[in-house]
mmCIF file of C-alpha atoms in Angstrom:
data_model
loop_
_atom_site.group_PDB
_atom_site.id
_atom_site.type_symbol
_atom_site.label_atom_id
_atom_site.label_comp_id
_atom_site.label_asym_id
_atom_site.label_seq_id
_atom_site.Cartn_x
_atom_site.Cartn_y
_atom_site.Cartn_z
ATOM 1 C CA UNK A 153 0.120 -0.014 0.026
ATOM 2 C CA UNK A 154 1.454 3.540 -0.753
ATOM 3 C CA UNK A 155 1.867 5.575 2.244
ATOM 4 C CA UNK A 156 0.042 8.648 0.801
ATOM 5 C CA UNK A 157 -3.000 6.317 0.652
ATOM 6 C CA UNK A 158 -2.710 4.935 4.172
ATOM 7 C CA UNK A 159 -5.032 7.151 6.180
ATOM 8 C CA UNK A 160 -7.386 7.258 3.354
ATOM 9 C CA UNK A 161 -8.030 3.655 3.422
ATOM 10 C CA UNK A 162 -9.107 3.691 7.061
ATOM 11 C CA UNK A 163 -12.495 5.055 5.707
ATOM 12 C CA UNK A 164 -12.857 1.653 3.886
ATOM 13 C CA UNK A 165 -12.247 -0.415 7.312
ATOM 14 C CA UNK A 166 -9.150 -2.114 5.913
ATOM 15 C CA UNK A 167 -6.323 -0.738 7.574
ATOM 16 C CA UNK A 168 -5.520 -3.511 10.203
ATOM 17 C CA UNK A 169 -5.052 -5.961 7.385
ATOM 18 C CA UNK A 170 -3.114 -3.938 5.120
ATOM 19 C CA UNK A 171 0.312 -4.183 6.033
ATOM 20 C CA UNK A 172 0.739 -7.976 7.040
ATOM 21 C CA UNK A 173 0.114 -10.811 4.462
ATOM 22 C CA UNK A 174 0.006 -13.147 7.354
ATOM 23 C CA UNK A 175 -3.095 -11.689 8.665
ATOM 24 C CA UNK A 176 -4.607 -11.932 5.280
ATOM 25 C CA UNK A 177 -4.127 -15.816 5.368
ATOM 26 C CA UNK A 178 -5.174 -15.945 9.149
ATOM 27 C CA UNK A 179 -7.966 -13.124 9.961
ATOM 28 C CA UNK A 180 -9.068 -12.874 13.299
ATOM 29 C CA UNK A 181 -12.545 -13.616 14.140
ATOM 30 C CA UNK A 182 -13.060 -9.391 15.013
ATOM 31 C CA UNK A 183 -12.048 -8.849 11.711
ATOM 32 C CA UNK A 184 -14.931 -10.167 9.977
ATOM 33 C CA UNK A 185 -17.402 -8.617 12.319
ATOM 34 C CA UNK A 186 -19.372 -5.311 11.547
ATOM 35 C CA UNK A 187 -17.221 -2.523 13.247
ATOM 36 C CA UNK A 188 -19.157 0.231 15.251
ATOM 37 C CA UNK A 189 -19.610 3.555 13.622
ATOM 38 C CA UNK A 190 -16.864 6.327 14.035
ATOM 39 C CA UNK A 191 -16.019 9.567 13.006
ATOM 40 C CA UNK A 192 -12.936 8.998 11.015
ATOM 41 C CA UNK A 193 -14.634 9.988 7.657
ATOM 42 C CA UNK A 194 -15.158 13.628 8.750
ATOM 43 C CA UNK A 195 -11.465 13.692 9.905
ATOM 44 C CA UNK A 196 -10.037 12.456 6.972
ATOM 45 C CA UNK A 197 -11.492 15.512 4.983
ATOM 46 C CA UNK A 198 -9.407 18.134 7.081
ATOM 47 C CA UNK A 199 -6.729 19.273 4.786
ATOM 48 C CA UNK A 200 -3.043 17.867 5.476
ATOM 49 C CA UNK A 201 -0.027 20.012 5.812
ATOM 50 C CA UNK A 202 3.582 19.766 5.077
ATOM 51 C CA UNK A 203 4.461 17.689 8.346
ATOM 52 C CA UNK A 204 1.339 15.329 8.000
ATOM 53 C CA UNK A 205 2.223 11.789 8.421
ATOM 54 C CA UNK A 206 4.092 10.017 6.719
ATOM 55 C CA UNK A 207 6.310 12.834 6.874
ATOM 56 C CA UNK A 208 9.430 13.810 5.282
ATOM 57 C CA UNK A 209 10.589 10.415 4.738
ATOM 58 C CA UNK A 210 7.742 7.958 3.813
ATOM 59 C CA UNK A 211 8.349 4.441 3.938
ATOM 60 C CA UNK A 212 11.914 4.840 4.971
ATOM 61 C CA UNK A 213 13.089 3.102 8.417
ATOM 62 C CA UNK A 214 16.602 3.269 9.470
ATOM 63 C CA UNK A 215 18.127 0.712 12.125
ATOM 64 C CA UNK A 216 21.202 1.113 14.643
ATOM 65 C CA UNK A 217 22.254 -1.917 16.403
ATOM 66 C CA UNK A 218 25.135 -2.014 18.868
ATOM 67 C CA UNK A 219 25.773 -5.387 20.777
ATOM 68 C CA UNK A 220 27.296 -3.746 23.821
ATOM 69 C CA UNK A 221 24.489 -0.953 24.238
ATOM 70 C CA UNK A 222 23.336 -2.890 27.415
ATOM 71 C CA UNK A 223 25.850 -2.216 30.493
ATOM 72 C CA UNK A 224 25.169 -3.909 33.791
ATOM 73 C CA UNK A 225 21.732 -4.620 32.726
ATOM 74 C CA UNK A 226 21.027 -0.871 31.670
ATOM 75 C CA UNK A 227 21.126 1.118 28.406
ATOM 76 C CA UNK A 228 24.388 2.904 27.832
ATOM 77 C CA UNK A 229 23.794 6.459 27.242
ATOM 78 C CA UNK A 230 26.941 6.843 25.309
ATOM 79 C CA UNK A 231 25.780 4.034 23.108
ATOM 80 C CA UNK A 232 22.347 5.298 22.793
ATOM 81 C CA UNK A 233 23.964 8.706 21.665
ATOM 82 C CA UNK A 234 25.746 7.147 18.869
ATOM 83 C CA UNK A 235 22.988 4.943 17.659
ATOM 84 C CA UNK A 236 20.600 7.760 17.628
ATOM 85 C CA UNK A 237 23.257 9.932 15.752
ATOM 86 C CA UNK A 238 23.612 7.218 12.995
ATOM 87 C CA UNK A 239 19.830 6.978 12.713
ATOM 88 C CA UNK A 240 19.153 10.628 12.217
ATOM 89 C CA UNK A 241 22.092 10.659 9.792
ATOM 90 C CA UNK A 242 20.973 7.740 7.953
ATOM 91 C CA UNK A 243 17.413 8.985 7.808
ATOM 92 C CA UNK A 244 17.891 12.460 6.367
ATOM 93 C CA UNK A 245 21.065 11.817 4.214
ATOM 94 C CA UNK A 246 22.641 14.857 5.891
ATOM 95 C CA UNK A 247 26.410 14.723 7.085
ATOM 96 C CA UNK A 248 25.889 17.224 10.136
ATOM 97 C CA UNK A 249 23.456 15.907 13.073
ATOM 98 C CA UNK A 250 22.227 19.724 13.742
ATOM 99 C CA UNK A 251 21.077 19.723 10.114
ATOM 100 C CA UNK A 252 19.499 16.338 10.455
ATOM 101 C CA UNK A 253 17.524 17.347 13.540
ATOM 102 C CA UNK A 254 16.310 20.500 12.093
ATOM 103 C CA UNK A 255 14.769 18.742 9.131
ATOM 104 C CA UNK A 256 12.252 17.971 11.832
ATOM 105 C CA UNK A 257 11.980 20.734 14.321
ATOM 106 C CA UNK A 258 13.114 24.305 14.876
ATOM 107 C CA UNK A 259 14.093 26.562 17.845
ATOM 108 C CA UNK A 260 10.873 28.112 17.873
ATOM 109 C CA UNK A 261 9.159 24.789 18.289
ATOM 110 C CA UNK A 262 7.743 23.317 21.408
ATOM 111 C CA UNK A 263 8.362 19.805 21.410
ATOM 112 C CA UNK A 264 6.860 16.863 22.930
ATOM 113 C CA UNK A 265 8.625 13.736 23.799
ATOM 114 C CA UNK A 266 5.940 10.877 23.642
ATOM 115 C CA UNK A 267 7.556 8.389 25.825
ATOM 116 C CA UNK A 268 5.960 4.937 27.006
ATOM 117 C CA UNK A 269 6.368 4.864 30.800
ATOM 118 C CA UNK A 270 3.576 2.358 31.774
ATOM 119 C CA UNK A 271 5.940 -0.920 32.373
ATOM 120 C CA UNK A 272 7.913 0.874 35.092
ATOM 121 C CA UNK A 273 11.793 0.800 35.470
ATOM 122 C CA UNK A 274 12.190 -2.567 33.733
ATOM 123 C CA UNK A 275 10.662 -1.978 30.296
ATOM 124 C CA UNK A 276 9.818 1.876 29.711
ATOM 125 C CA UNK A 277 11.429 4.200 27.417
ATOM 126 C CA UNK A 278 15.054 4.175 28.661
ATOM 127 C CA UNK A 279 16.575 7.324 30.094
ATOM 128 C CA UNK A 280 19.675 6.716 27.973
ATOM 129 C CA UNK A 281 17.811 7.354 24.601
ATOM 130 C CA UNK A 282 15.476 9.997 26.303
ATOM 131 C CA UNK A 283 18.548 12.190 27.536
ATOM 132 C CA UNK A 284 20.373 11.411 24.020
ATOM 133 C CA UNK A 285 17.527 12.921 22.208
ATOM 134 C CA UNK A 286 17.290 15.955 24.557
ATOM 135 C CA UNK A 287 21.236 16.217 24.168
ATOM 136 C CA UNK A 288 21.008 16.490 20.453
ATOM 137 C CA UNK A 289 18.182 18.598 20.460
ATOM 138 C CA UNK A 290 19.965 21.092 22.464
ATOM 139 C CA UNK A 291 22.974 20.692 20.151
ATOM 140 C CA UNK A 292 20.907 21.697 17.364
ATOM 141 C CA UNK A 293 19.714 25.071 19.157
ATOM 142 C CA UNK A 294 16.826 23.808 20.834
ATOM 143 C CA UNK A 295 16.129 24.950 24.554
ATOM 144 C CA UNK A 296 15.379 22.718 27.379
ATOM 145 C CA UNK A 297 12.496 25.035 27.940
ATOM 146 C CA UNK A 298 10.905 24.412 24.685
ATOM 147 C CA UNK A 299 10.895 20.473 25.551
ATOM 148 C CA UNK A 300 8.089 18.524 27.085
ATOM 149 C CA UNK A 301 8.108 14.642 28.352
ATOM 150 C CA UNK A 302 4.466 13.543 28.295
ATOM 151 C CA UNK A 303 2.347 10.594 28.526
ATOM 152 C CA UNK A 304 -1.295 9.873 29.586
ATOM 153 C CA UNK A 305 -0.581 9.419 33.488
ATOM 154 C CA UNK A 306 1.847 11.395 35.328
ATOM 155 C CA UNK A 307 1.858 8.571 38.092
ATOM 156 C CA UNK A 308 3.484 6.264 35.569
ATOM 157 C CA UNK A 309 6.039 9.027 34.140
ATOM 158 C CA UNK A 310 7.256 9.555 37.922
ATOM 159 C CA UNK A 311 7.047 5.785 38.708
ATOM 160 C CA UNK A 312 9.468 5.168 35.592
ATOM 161 C CA UNK A 313 12.067 8.156 36.736
ATOM 162 C CA UNK A 314 10.905 10.829 34.407
ATOM 163 C CA UNK A 315 10.959 13.484 37.408
ATOM 164 C CA UNK A 316 12.238 17.168 37.627
ATOM 165 C CA UNK A 317 15.335 15.974 39.451
ATOM 166 C CA UNK A 318 16.456 13.670 36.527
ATOM 167 C CA UNK A 319 15.304 16.197 33.843
ATOM 168 C CA UNK A 320 15.754 19.693 34.986
ATOM 169 C CA UNK A 321 14.254 22.709 33.085
ATOM 170 C CA UNK A 322 11.954 20.380 31.239
ATOM 171 C CA UNK A 323 8.317 20.281 31.732
ATOM 172 C CA UNK A 324 7.029 16.772 32.554
ATOM 173 C CA UNK A 325 3.221 16.362 32.377
ATOM 174 C CA UNK A 326 0.432 13.826 32.213
ATOM 175 C CA UNK A 327 -3.365 14.183 30.964
ATOM 176 C CA UNK A 328 -4.364 12.161 34.051
ATOM 177 C CA UNK A 329 -2.896 13.453 37.467
ATOM 178 C CA UNK A 330 -3.857 13.562 41.335
ATOM 179 C CA UNK A 331 -3.177 16.276 43.894
ATOM 180 C CA UNK A 332 -0.605 16.025 46.674
ATOM 181 C CA UNK A 333 -2.736 13.514 48.647
ATOM 182 C CA UNK A 334 -3.333 11.257 45.613
ATOM 183 C CA UNK A 335 -7.009 11.918 44.593
ATOM 184 C CA UNK A 336 -7.942 12.144 40.862
ATOM 185 C CA UNK A 337 -10.774 14.200 41.792
ATOM 186 C CA UNK A 338 -10.983 17.989 42.867
ATOM 187 C CA UNK A 339 -13.353 19.681 45.526
ATOM 188 C CA UNK A 340 -16.104 20.149 43.048
ATOM 189 C CA UNK A 341 -16.017 16.480 42.163
ATOM 190 C CA UNK A 342 -14.701 16.878 39.063
ATOM 191 C CA UNK A 343 -11.429 14.874 37.547
ATOM 192 C CA UNK A 344 -8.169 17.117 37.662
ATOM 193 C CA UNK A 345 -7.541 15.655 34.131
ATOM 194 C CA UNK A 346 -10.590 17.364 32.693
ATOM 195 C CA UNK A 347 -8.784 20.603 32.436
ATOM 196 C CA UNK A 348 -6.193 18.852 30.301
ATOM 197 C CA UNK A 349 -8.524 17.496 27.451
ATOM 198 C CA UNK A 350 -9.683 19.121 24.732
ATOM 199 C CA UNK A 351 -13.396 18.640 23.835
ATOM 200 C CA UNK A 352 -13.109 20.194 20.381
ATOM 201 C CA UNK A 353 -11.216 17.330 19.438
ATOM 202 C CA UNK A 354 -12.560 13.841 19.840
ATOM 203 C CA UNK A 355 -12.464 10.276 18.509
ATOM 204 C CA UNK A 356 -16.146 9.044 18.310
ATOM 205 C CA UNK A 357 -16.677 5.335 18.450
ATOM 206 C CA UNK A 358 -20.307 4.092 18.645
ATOM 207 C CA UNK A 359 -19.207 2.160 21.566
ATOM 208 C CA UNK A 360 -20.073 2.805 25.240
ATOM 209 C CA UNK A 361 -17.278 3.052 27.755
ATOM 210 C CA UNK A 362 -18.167 2.991 31.626
ATOM 211 C CA UNK A 363 -16.380 4.389 34.368
ATOM 212 C CA UNK A 364 -14.713 1.894 36.757
ATOM 213 C CA UNK A 365 -13.610 3.534 39.882
ATOM 214 C CA UNK A 366 -11.994 0.497 41.172
ATOM 215 C CA UNK A 367 -9.782 -0.547 38.736
ATOM 216 C CA UNK A 368 -9.442 2.733 36.705
ATOM 217 C CA UNK A 369 -9.908 5.587 39.116
ATOM 218 C CA UNK A 370 -8.117 7.893 36.857
ATOM 219 C CA UNK A 371 -10.597 7.322 33.856
ATOM 220 C CA UNK A 372 -11.846 10.904 32.977
ATOM 221 C CA UNK A 373 -14.732 9.966 31.225
ATOM 222 C CA UNK A 374 -16.931 7.330 29.855
ATOM 223 C CA UNK A 375 -19.727 7.276 27.181
ATOM 224 C CA UNK A 376 -18.638 7.190 23.387
ATOM 225 C CA UNK A 377 -16.119 10.104 22.985
ATOM 226 C CA UNK A 378 -12.453 9.778 23.322
ATOM 227 C CA UNK A 379 -11.182 13.267 23.876
ATOM 228 C CA UNK A 380 -7.551 14.455 22.869
ATOM 229 C CA UNK A 381 -5.319 15.791 25.534
ATOM 230 C CA UNK A 382 -4.337 19.506 25.221
ATOM 231 C CA UNK A 383 -0.735 18.278 25.535
ATOM 232 C CA UNK A 384 -1.393 17.365 21.862
ATOM 233 C CA UNK A 385 -3.672 20.227 20.732
ATOM 234 C CA UNK A 386 -2.451 23.212 22.458
ATOM 235 C CA UNK A 387 0.685 22.634 24.307
ATOM 236 C CA UNK A 388 3.264 21.307 21.587
ATOM 237 C CA UNK A 389 3.999 22.071 17.832
ATOM 238 C CA UNK A 390 5.858 19.102 17.043
ATOM 239 C CA UNK A 391 5.883 15.287 18.442
ATOM 240 C CA UNK A 392 8.765 13.071 18.666
ATOM 241 C CA UNK A 393 7.382 9.600 19.502
ATOM 242 C CA UNK A 394 9.520 7.354 21.471
ATOM 243 C CA UNK A 395 7.935 4.005 22.116
ATOM 244 C CA UNK A 396 9.409 0.703 23.300
ATOM 245 C CA UNK A 397 9.795 -2.482 21.136
ATOM 246 C CA UNK A 398 7.879 -4.812 22.935
ATOM 247 C CA UNK A 399 4.450 -7.107 22.152
ATOM 248 C CA UNK A 400 1.210 -6.385 23.651
ATOM 249 C CA UNK A 401 -0.865 -9.581 24.076
ATOM 250 C CA UNK A 402 -1.428 -11.052 20.459
ATOM 251 C CA UNK A 403 -0.005 -7.902 18.748
ATOM 252 C CA UNK A 404 2.782 -5.110 19.388
ATOM 253 C CA UNK A 405 2.808 -1.650 21.057
ATOM 254 C CA UNK A 406 5.189 0.657 19.347
ATOM 255 C CA UNK A 407 4.534 3.728 17.456
ATOM 256 C CA UNK A 408 1.176 3.938 16.776
ATOM 257 C CA UNK A 409 -0.336 2.251 19.572
ATOM 258 C CA UNK A 410 1.978 4.642 21.764
ATOM 259 C CA UNK A 411 0.627 7.387 20.055
ATOM 260 C CA UNK A 412 -3.070 6.478 20.083
ATOM 261 C CA UNK A 413 -3.745 5.151 23.315
ATOM 262 C CA UNK A 414 -1.711 7.752 24.917
ATOM 263 C CA UNK A 415 -3.342 10.596 23.692
ATOM 264 C CA UNK A 416 -7.012 10.035 23.984
ATOM 265 C CA UNK A 417 -9.314 9.370 27.109
ATOM 266 C CA UNK A 418 -11.787 6.746 27.530
ATOM 267 C CA UNK A 419 -9.633 3.956 25.820
ATOM 268 C CA UNK A 420 -10.663 0.693 27.988
ATOM 269 C CA UNK A 421 -13.579 -0.072 25.429
ATOM 270 C CA UNK A 422 -11.304 0.304 22.710
ATOM 271 C CA UNK A 423 -8.845 -2.633 23.696
ATOM 272 C CA UNK A 424 -10.912 -5.354 22.422
ATOM 273 C CA UNK A 425 -12.905 -4.772 19.138
ATOM 274 C CA UNK A 426 -11.404 -1.573 18.210
ATOM 275 C CA UNK A 427 -7.766 -2.236 18.921
ATOM 276 C CA UNK A 428 -6.219 -2.058 15.533
ATOM 277 C CA UNK A 429 -8.678 0.613 14.289
ATOM 278 C CA UNK A 430 -8.057 2.912 17.150
ATOM 279 C CA UNK A 431 -4.264 2.498 16.347
ATOM 280 C CA UNK A 432 -4.443 3.649 12.969
ATOM 281 C CA UNK A 433 -7.508 6.146 13.292
ATOM 282 C CA UNK A 434 -6.608 8.257 16.180
ATOM 283 C CA UNK A 435 -3.283 8.891 14.419
ATOM 284 C CA UNK A 436 -5.161 10.168 11.405
ATOM 285 C CA UNK A 437 -6.737 13.050 13.505
ATOM 286 C CA UNK A 438 -4.647 16.283 13.004
ATOM 287 C CA UNK A 439 -2.994 16.679 16.654
ATOM 288 C CA UNK A 440 -1.231 13.551 15.729
ATOM 289 C CA UNK A 441 -1.109 13.681 11.978
ATOM 290 C CA UNK A 442 0.293 16.841 11.671
ATOM 291 C CA UNK A 443 2.511 17.119 14.755
ATOM 292 C CA UNK A 444 4.315 13.969 14.969
ATOM 293 C CA UNK A 445 7.447 14.386 12.681
ATOM 294 C CA UNK A 446 9.641 11.735 14.000
ATOM 295 C CA UNK A 447 9.457 8.108 15.711
ATOM 296 C CA UNK A 448 12.265 6.562 17.411
ATOM 297 C CA UNK A 449 11.648 3.161 18.617
ATOM 298 C CA UNK A 450 13.965 2.205 21.833
ATOM 299 C CA UNK A 451 14.581 -1.355 20.903
ATOM 300 C CA UNK A 452 17.664 -1.725 23.287
ATOM 301 C CA UNK A 453 15.667 -3.520 25.895
ATOM 302 C CA UNK A 454 12.173 -5.006 25.071
ATOM 303 C CA UNK A 455 10.171 -8.095 25.064
ATOM 304 C CA UNK A 456 8.512 -10.739 22.913
ATOM 305 C CA UNK A 457 6.096 -11.891 24.951
ATOM 306 C CA UNK A 458 4.008 -11.076 28.308
ATOM 307 C CA UNK A 459 3.534 -7.554 27.181
ATOM 308 C CA UNK A 460 3.005 -4.647 27.684
ATOM 309 C CA UNK A 461 3.987 -5.234 31.213
ATOM 310 C CA UNK A 462 7.321 -6.030 32.386
ATOM 311 C CA UNK A 463 7.454 -9.949 32.758
ATOM 312 C CA UNK A 464 11.358 -10.507 33.416
ATOM 313 C CA UNK A 465 10.905 -14.091 31.693
ATOM 314 C CA UNK A 466 10.268 -12.494 28.259
ATOM 315 C CA UNK A 467 12.274 -9.346 28.404
ATOM 316 C CA UNK A 468 14.982 -9.400 25.929
ATOM 317 C CA UNK A 469 17.870 -6.928 24.291
ATOM 318 C CA UNK A 470 17.458 -6.469 20.707
ATOM 319 C CA UNK A 471 20.281 -3.852 21.141
ATOM 320 C CA UNK A 472 18.541 -1.802 18.425
ATOM 321 C CA UNK A 473 17.103 1.784 17.876
ATOM 322 C CA UNK A 474 14.744 2.313 14.736
ATOM 323 C CA UNK A 475 13.795 5.780 13.459
ATOM 324 C CA UNK A 476 11.469 7.211 10.691
ATOM 325 C CA UNK A 477 9.070 9.705 9.836
ATOM 326 C CA UNK A 478 6.573 7.145 8.747
ATOM 327 C CA UNK A 479 5.064 5.508 11.858
ATOM 328 C CA UNK A 480 3.560 2.573 9.809
ATOM 329 C CA UNK A 481 6.750 1.550 8.307
ATOM 330 C CA UNK A 482 8.791 1.892 11.732
ATOM 331 C CA UNK A 483 5.984 -0.502 13.133
ATOM 332 C CA UNK A 484 6.360 -2.964 10.345
ATOM 333 C CA UNK A 485 10.200 -3.588 10.858
ATOM 334 C CA UNK A 486 9.653 -3.658 14.686
ATOM 335 C CA UNK A 487 6.834 -6.274 14.294
ATOM 336 C CA UNK A 488 8.896 -8.430 12.336
ATOM 337 C CA UNK A 489 11.635 -8.118 14.976
ATOM 338 C CA UNK A 490 9.470 -9.105 17.760
ATOM 339 C CA UNK A 491 7.916 -12.079 15.826
ATOM 340 C CA UNK A 492 11.561 -13.553 14.810
ATOM 341 C CA UNK A 493 12.641 -13.271 18.398
ATOM 342 C CA UNK A 494 9.592 -15.134 19.459
ATOM 343 C CA UNK A 495 9.983 -17.900 17.092
ATOM 344 C CA UNK A 496 13.523 -18.107 17.677
ATOM 345 C CA UNK A 497 13.052 -18.465 21.539
ATOM 346 C CA UNK A 498 10.472 -21.120 21.140
ATOM 347 C CA UNK A 499 12.494 -23.289 18.472
ATOM 348 C CA UNK A 500 15.253 -22.857 20.928
ATOM 349 C CA UNK A 501 13.306 -24.788 23.620
ATOM 350 C CA UNK A 502 12.283 -21.829 25.978
ATOM 351 C CA UNK A 503 8.757 -22.073 25.293
ATOM 352 C CA UNK A 504 6.606 -19.026 25.712
ATOM 353 C CA UNK A 505 3.387 -18.839 27.288
ATOM 354 C CA UNK A 506 1.687 -19.551 23.867
ATOM 355 C CA UNK A 507 0.870 -16.171 22.545
ATOM 356 C CA UNK A 508 0.415 -16.820 18.790
ATOM 357 C CA UNK A 509 1.796 -13.099 17.836
ATOM 358 C CA UNK A 510 1.593 -13.771 14.273
ATOM 359 C CA UNK A 511 -2.144 -14.529 13.937
ATOM 360 C CA UNK A 512 -3.312 -11.194 14.326
ATOM 361 C CA UNK A 513 -1.081 -8.347 12.666
ATOM 362 C CA UNK A 514 0.620 -5.175 13.944
ATOM 363 C CA UNK A 515 -1.725 -3.202 15.627
ATOM 364 C CA UNK A 516 -1.672 -0.804 12.940
#
């Protein structure tokens, strides 16, 4: 499929099978059921801009591998810096690192680094890569005060070490957050996070979401609307997506999953029948489509099964960083890597718990 036609294809309902011939041979039961109505056709009519996905380098993915990038069980910042440098130079064709970065961002931009902190310190976006991105942005003339580290939930960011102490002069923010007493709800009975969502930008799916105070006390809203965070719609002008290379159940979570489910509310209802559609559809909305200029997948440490949580028996060292402006292309390469590792581990006698990754596609 041509990349320029990718988001247009969403209106036809075929995006989840367009990128993997394996899926065509073994479609899931969900794929043949009628999907609930959405507002994706309305969104596809909104004009694109010069930054719109798939970006400056459609279909191009660069891969940097360093067998010694893990030192004492942790990614090395020195190695991550060099791997990232190689990725940027090879992706852009530039000889100068500053020029390479300026293909994507400028000194007047407010740049949001969309990390993935949900698996704690064991399996979240590494600080080695995050610090390397920040250092290279600074070298390209970007002020630290113009850099934002963000995700959906502030508690996850803090737990994974994304704190002011580790990242001075950089704003760290989540859509869902608590007060000093740990409450998500203010004195008026409203979620604090409500002030950080933009009700002018929403993904409508004719599928009801129900508030669950016990398992999801942070859930800002139920119903049939998923609202985009103001971090995307108002705060930042460019987004650099920094996911982790890992599986998530019977698929993977990388570029598009990290963006889609990290940027909107009321997602519990979308994890089942609308997983693949949401990964693609949310990325077709202007707050993501027009602002995500670069995807840098952290594959130094990842997992091949048991994800998206950190299950130590399935954590592995891919020793890799992937980069591209095209999240679909980057996810496809990452998908192949996860499957190959899964198959190799099984063939080597180390049986996984039986998740058949290759039967359900890429989540894109």
